[in-house]
Amino acid sequence: MGLIEEVITIELPVGESFRIQRCRYAPKKEEGIKRISIVSGIHGDELEGQYVCFLLGQWLRNNPDKIRGIIDIYPAINSLGIDSITRSIPFYDVDLNRIFPGSKNDFLPAQIADGVVNIMKGSDFAIDIHSSNVFLREIPQVRIAKSQEEILVPLANLLNIDFVWVHDAVTVLESTFAHAMNTIGTKTLVVEMGVGMRLGKAYGHQLLDGLLNLMAHEGILDIEPLAVRMPIQSHVGEVAYLNAACPGLFVPAIEHCQVIEKGSVVGHIVSALSGEVMDEVIAPISGMLFTIRAYPIVYEGSLLGRIFGKTNGDSQ
Amino acid sequence: MKRFDIVSLESPNRAPLRIEGFLFGEENTEGPSIAIVGAMSGDHINQLYVASGLVEYLRIKEEEGKISGRILVIPAVNAYALNMGEKNWPLDKTDLNMMFPGYAQGETTQRIASRLFETLKGYDYGIILEGRRDQGMCLPYVKLIQSGYEDLECVKDLGMGFIHYRPHEPVETAMLQYNWQLWETKAFSIVFGKNGSIDQNDTDQVHTAIVRFLSKRDILDFHVFEGHKSNILDPNRITIVKASRAGIFISKVRCGTAIKKGEVVGVIMDALSGKKLEKMLSPCEGIVTCQYAHPLIFQNSIAFRIASVELCCQIDAKRE
Ligand SMILES: [Zn+2]
């Protein structure tokens, strides 16, 4: 059984404290061993990570003799948000993942960020599990900034995910949890999977296998590595974005993320008022539809999907 | 005055979003040009009020033949949020002032930012009326971030008491001021008021400062009285007073108050028992530039920011 502790406590104005809880699993002998932090709920409307935390905790409770390193599980970083369907830090309405590394001398969200960095400092690895948002559904993927490619891609390949997306550095992303942790030497992977406010059991089990495999490779668990899938690598192709050409109700023609052909119909934008089909959304390239819109109301520009296609010259 | 739509965006069900601009001055004037951007957020009511007040003021000045440059005022960027008590873009909750320079093929708010930015490019000067990004209120001040293209000299013509001049933070690279500067507009922000309200003193002061700027920069042909010789501040000159406890917060001072070391600036009470938890004392002599503006305060929240006489003396002494 893990040790449950309140690792961050900040007094709230009316008879309550903000808290972040951790469940720690550790072997008897703690010297010279590796430490991993499993993190979820930086965004309060993303719940897939909570299920992964449960599955991992359940596995560890059943296999205490296999534990060779420290495994810290943090299911709810934005605990106020998780319990109230609020993506940002309530009251302040600030996206916690845009103010890392935070500061003790600043407002509540910055203090939370600072506290999170400090309690996780010294971890060898951190896995930050996100589930997109309420608008988009994602297949299990890891997103890595270009500058971290060499260090992190080999690790991501162990995670039993479908896609590794290496993206160009964006200055704004320097204020994320992952950037802050990578900067201080904790190898941190950002997993995106599923959709906000819901949980999908299959993805949870898929990532559990990946976590067990990664920990087996790193000697944190004394088990045989698992047979995991090799993710598709973004450098072999390109990402096509499907944005709504007009406002309306988006009705997908495809239920789940899947491989599609160039020219096939991804969905329609329709008018609920006039009964007209306003636009047919067509795949501009062949490839894997790894993102699809889950929330039907769209404006011009709303993201409807993303397709990853291998580069062969025939894409847009 | 020419009133026109800068952006018009259809919505699935509600009436289209319109970002309206008000343009003053002759089309082919030799005079300098300036664009003034009002409420980008749905709780920036002070900013909306100053901008719309300027529209009316400039309409009269234009009739009197006093406009020698070219002035664009955009009172409300995010009317959708203003009309429903939201802060950000109502569908996806993104902050319009985190979307610059925008992207014409991107998400909805990137497209809005992109179309707006196309209009804003090329102005000589740019003023962004900003609210605070926290629960505070402050003495109106100029925020000038260092992008490498900023212009500190022109900002002094506002005659405002304080200019916060500091390096930019990573998130600010997605904000209008930074991007506008990169496109070589002398852009800066005036930050003032408490979000969601109108403060008559603060808004009057900002209105006057903008009129002074327009006059000094030969955009408005009109006499104005001199303002302050601005104090240039950076984070090293500010002393912070934090709440050691959470509870009900009662401030004993106002923004702009000159205080002595050891003076009581605020009190925190236990919200349930009514017991006094903390008497907050000023650690230095100075001027309160900013204070927490919500009656409930969190532990470790910044209750006051004080421009510190001691810190300024120390820094200036080191320089000599
Ligand atoms: Zn997230």
mmCIF file of C-alpha atoms in Angstrom, chain A residues 9-15 80 90-94 98-99 104-108 111 135-136 171-172 174-175 241 243-245 247-249 272-273 293 295 297-304, chain B residues 9-14 80 87-89 91-92 98 105-108 111 115 133-135 170-171 173-174 240 242 244-248 271-272 277 292 294 296-302 305:
data_model
loop_
_atom_site.group_PDB
_atom_site.id
_atom_site.type_symbol
_atom_site.label_atom_id
_atom_site.label_comp_id
_atom_site.label_asym_id
_atom_site.label_seq_id
_atom_site.Cartn_x
_atom_site.Cartn_y
_atom_site.Cartn_z
ATOM 1 C CA THR A 9 -1.260 22.938 1.669
ATOM 2 C CA ILE A 10 -2.354 26.502 1.132
ATOM 3 C CA GLU A 11 -4.973 28.053 3.392
ATOM 4 C CA LEU A 12 -8.195 29.196 1.669
ATOM 5 C CA PRO A 13 -10.192 32.137 2.989
ATOM 6 C CA VAL A 14 -13.173 30.352 4.539
ATOM 7 C CA GLY A 15 -12.406 27.333 6.728
ATOM 8 C CA LEU A 80 -10.174 22.712 -6.829
ATOM 9 C CA PRO A 90 -10.773 28.740 -9.907
ATOM 10 C CA PHE A 91 -11.180 32.278 -8.577
ATOM 11 C CA TYR A 92 -8.134 33.446 -10.521
ATOM 12 C CA ASP A 93 -9.156 31.854 -13.819
ATOM 13 C CA VAL A 94 -5.526 31.220 -14.678
ATOM 14 C CA ARG A 98 1.025 28.712 -18.373
ATOM 15 C CA ILE A 99 2.673 29.980 -15.208
ATOM 16 C CA LYS A 104 6.398 31.772 -3.812
ATOM 17 C CA ASN A 105 6.015 35.529 -3.891
ATOM 18 C CA ASP A 106 3.166 35.617 -6.334
ATOM 19 C CA PHE A 107 -0.550 34.859 -6.421
ATOM 20 C CA LEU A 108 -2.137 31.474 -5.658
ATOM 21 C CA GLN A 111 2.456 29.436 -5.622
ATOM 22 C CA PHE A 135 -13.519 20.147 -27.705
ATOM 23 C CA LEU A 136 -11.126 17.555 -29.114
ATOM 24 C CA THR A 171 8.031 30.600 -26.304
ATOM 25 C CA VAL A 172 4.650 30.408 -24.570
ATOM 26 C CA GLU A 174 8.274 27.713 -21.718
ATOM 27 C CA SER A 175 5.740 28.308 -18.965
ATOM 28 C CA TYR A 241 -5.042 20.837 -39.750
ATOM 29 C CA ASN A 243 -10.342 24.108 -39.460
ATOM 30 C CA ALA A 244 -14.023 24.927 -39.868
ATOM 31 C CA ALA A 245 -14.691 27.089 -42.915
ATOM 32 C CA PRO A 247 -19.919 28.366 -38.206
ATOM 33 C CA GLY A 248 -22.542 25.736 -37.422
ATOM 34 C CA LEU A 249 -22.995 22.265 -36.006
ATOM 35 C CA ALA A 272 -29.688 23.657 -37.242
ATOM 36 C CA LEU A 273 -31.890 26.605 -38.248
ATOM 37 C CA ARG A 293 -13.607 17.333 -32.748
ATOM 38 C CA TYR A 295 -17.785 19.290 -29.196
ATOM 39 C CA ILE A 297 -20.672 23.821 -31.949
ATOM 40 C CA VAL A 298 -18.082 25.485 -34.199
ATOM 41 C CA TYR A 299 -17.101 28.941 -35.338
ATOM 42 C CA GLU A 300 -15.049 29.738 -38.388
ATOM 43 C CA GLY A 301 -11.572 28.449 -37.561
ATOM 44 C CA SER A 302 -12.595 25.914 -34.931
ATOM 45 C CA LEU A 303 -10.326 22.888 -35.115
ATOM 46 C CA LEU A 304 -12.202 19.862 -36.487
ATOM 47 C CA LEU B 9 -17.401 37.086 -37.597
ATOM 48 C CA GLU B 10 -20.494 34.937 -37.977
ATOM 49 C CA SER B 11 -21.592 32.862 -35.008
ATOM 50 C CA PRO B 12 -23.534 29.575 -35.160
ATOM 51 C CA ASN B 13 -26.562 31.117 -33.429
ATOM 52 C CA ARG B 14 -25.961 34.548 -31.956
ATOM 53 C CA TYR B 80 -19.069 38.692 -27.005
ATOM 54 C CA LYS B 87 -13.658 37.230 -19.312
ATOM 55 C CA ASN B 88 -12.330 35.338 -22.329
ATOM 56 C CA TRP B 89 -13.636 34.093 -25.668
ATOM 57 C CA LEU B 91 -16.662 29.214 -26.443
ATOM 58 C CA ASP B 92 -13.136 28.001 -25.785
ATOM 59 C CA MET B 98 -2.664 35.713 -25.806
ATOM 60 C CA GLN B 105 -5.623 29.900 -41.039
ATOM 61 C CA GLY B 106 -5.769 28.965 -37.362
ATOM 62 C CA GLU B 107 -8.315 28.687 -34.563
ATOM 63 C CA THR B 108 -11.136 31.212 -34.252
ATOM 64 C CA ARG B 111 -8.099 34.469 -36.819
ATOM 65 C CA ARG B 115 -7.483 40.309 -38.684
ATOM 66 C CA ARG B 133 -4.324 39.947 -14.774
ATOM 67 C CA ASP B 134 -4.955 39.240 -11.096
ATOM 68 C CA GLN B 135 -7.478 40.233 -8.412
ATOM 69 C CA PRO B 170 7.559 34.205 -21.955
ATOM 70 C CA VAL B 171 3.747 34.509 -22.009
ATOM 71 C CA THR B 173 5.416 37.049 -26.497
ATOM 72 C CA ALA B 174 1.833 36.101 -27.392
ATOM 73 C CA ILE B 240 5.754 43.235 -1.473
ATOM 74 C CA LYS B 242 1.939 39.321 1.559
ATOM 75 C CA SER B 244 0.425 35.346 5.956
ATOM 76 C CA ARG B 245 -3.107 34.040 6.501
ATOM 77 C CA ALA B 246 -6.273 33.604 4.442
ATOM 78 C CA GLY B 247 -9.528 35.216 5.485
ATOM 79 C CA ILE B 248 -11.432 38.462 5.197
ATOM 80 C CA ALA B 271 -13.760 34.454 8.046
ATOM 81 C CA LEU B 272 -15.649 32.211 10.481
ATOM 82 C CA LEU B 277 -5.390 36.964 12.352
ATOM 83 C CA TYR B 292 -5.463 43.152 -3.528
ATOM 84 C CA HIS B 294 -11.188 41.131 -3.358
ATOM 85 C CA LEU B 296 -11.532 37.350 0.582
ATOM 86 C CA ILE B 297 -7.788 36.832 0.515
ATOM 87 C CA PHE B 298 -5.665 33.695 0.118
ATOM 88 C CA GLN B 299 -2.673 32.703 2.197
ATOM 89 C CA ASN B 300 0.543 34.139 0.697
ATOM 90 C CA SER B 301 -1.379 36.381 -1.695
ATOM 91 C CA ILE B 302 0.227 39.677 -2.435
ATOM 92 C CA ARG B 305 2.956 46.362 -3.684
#
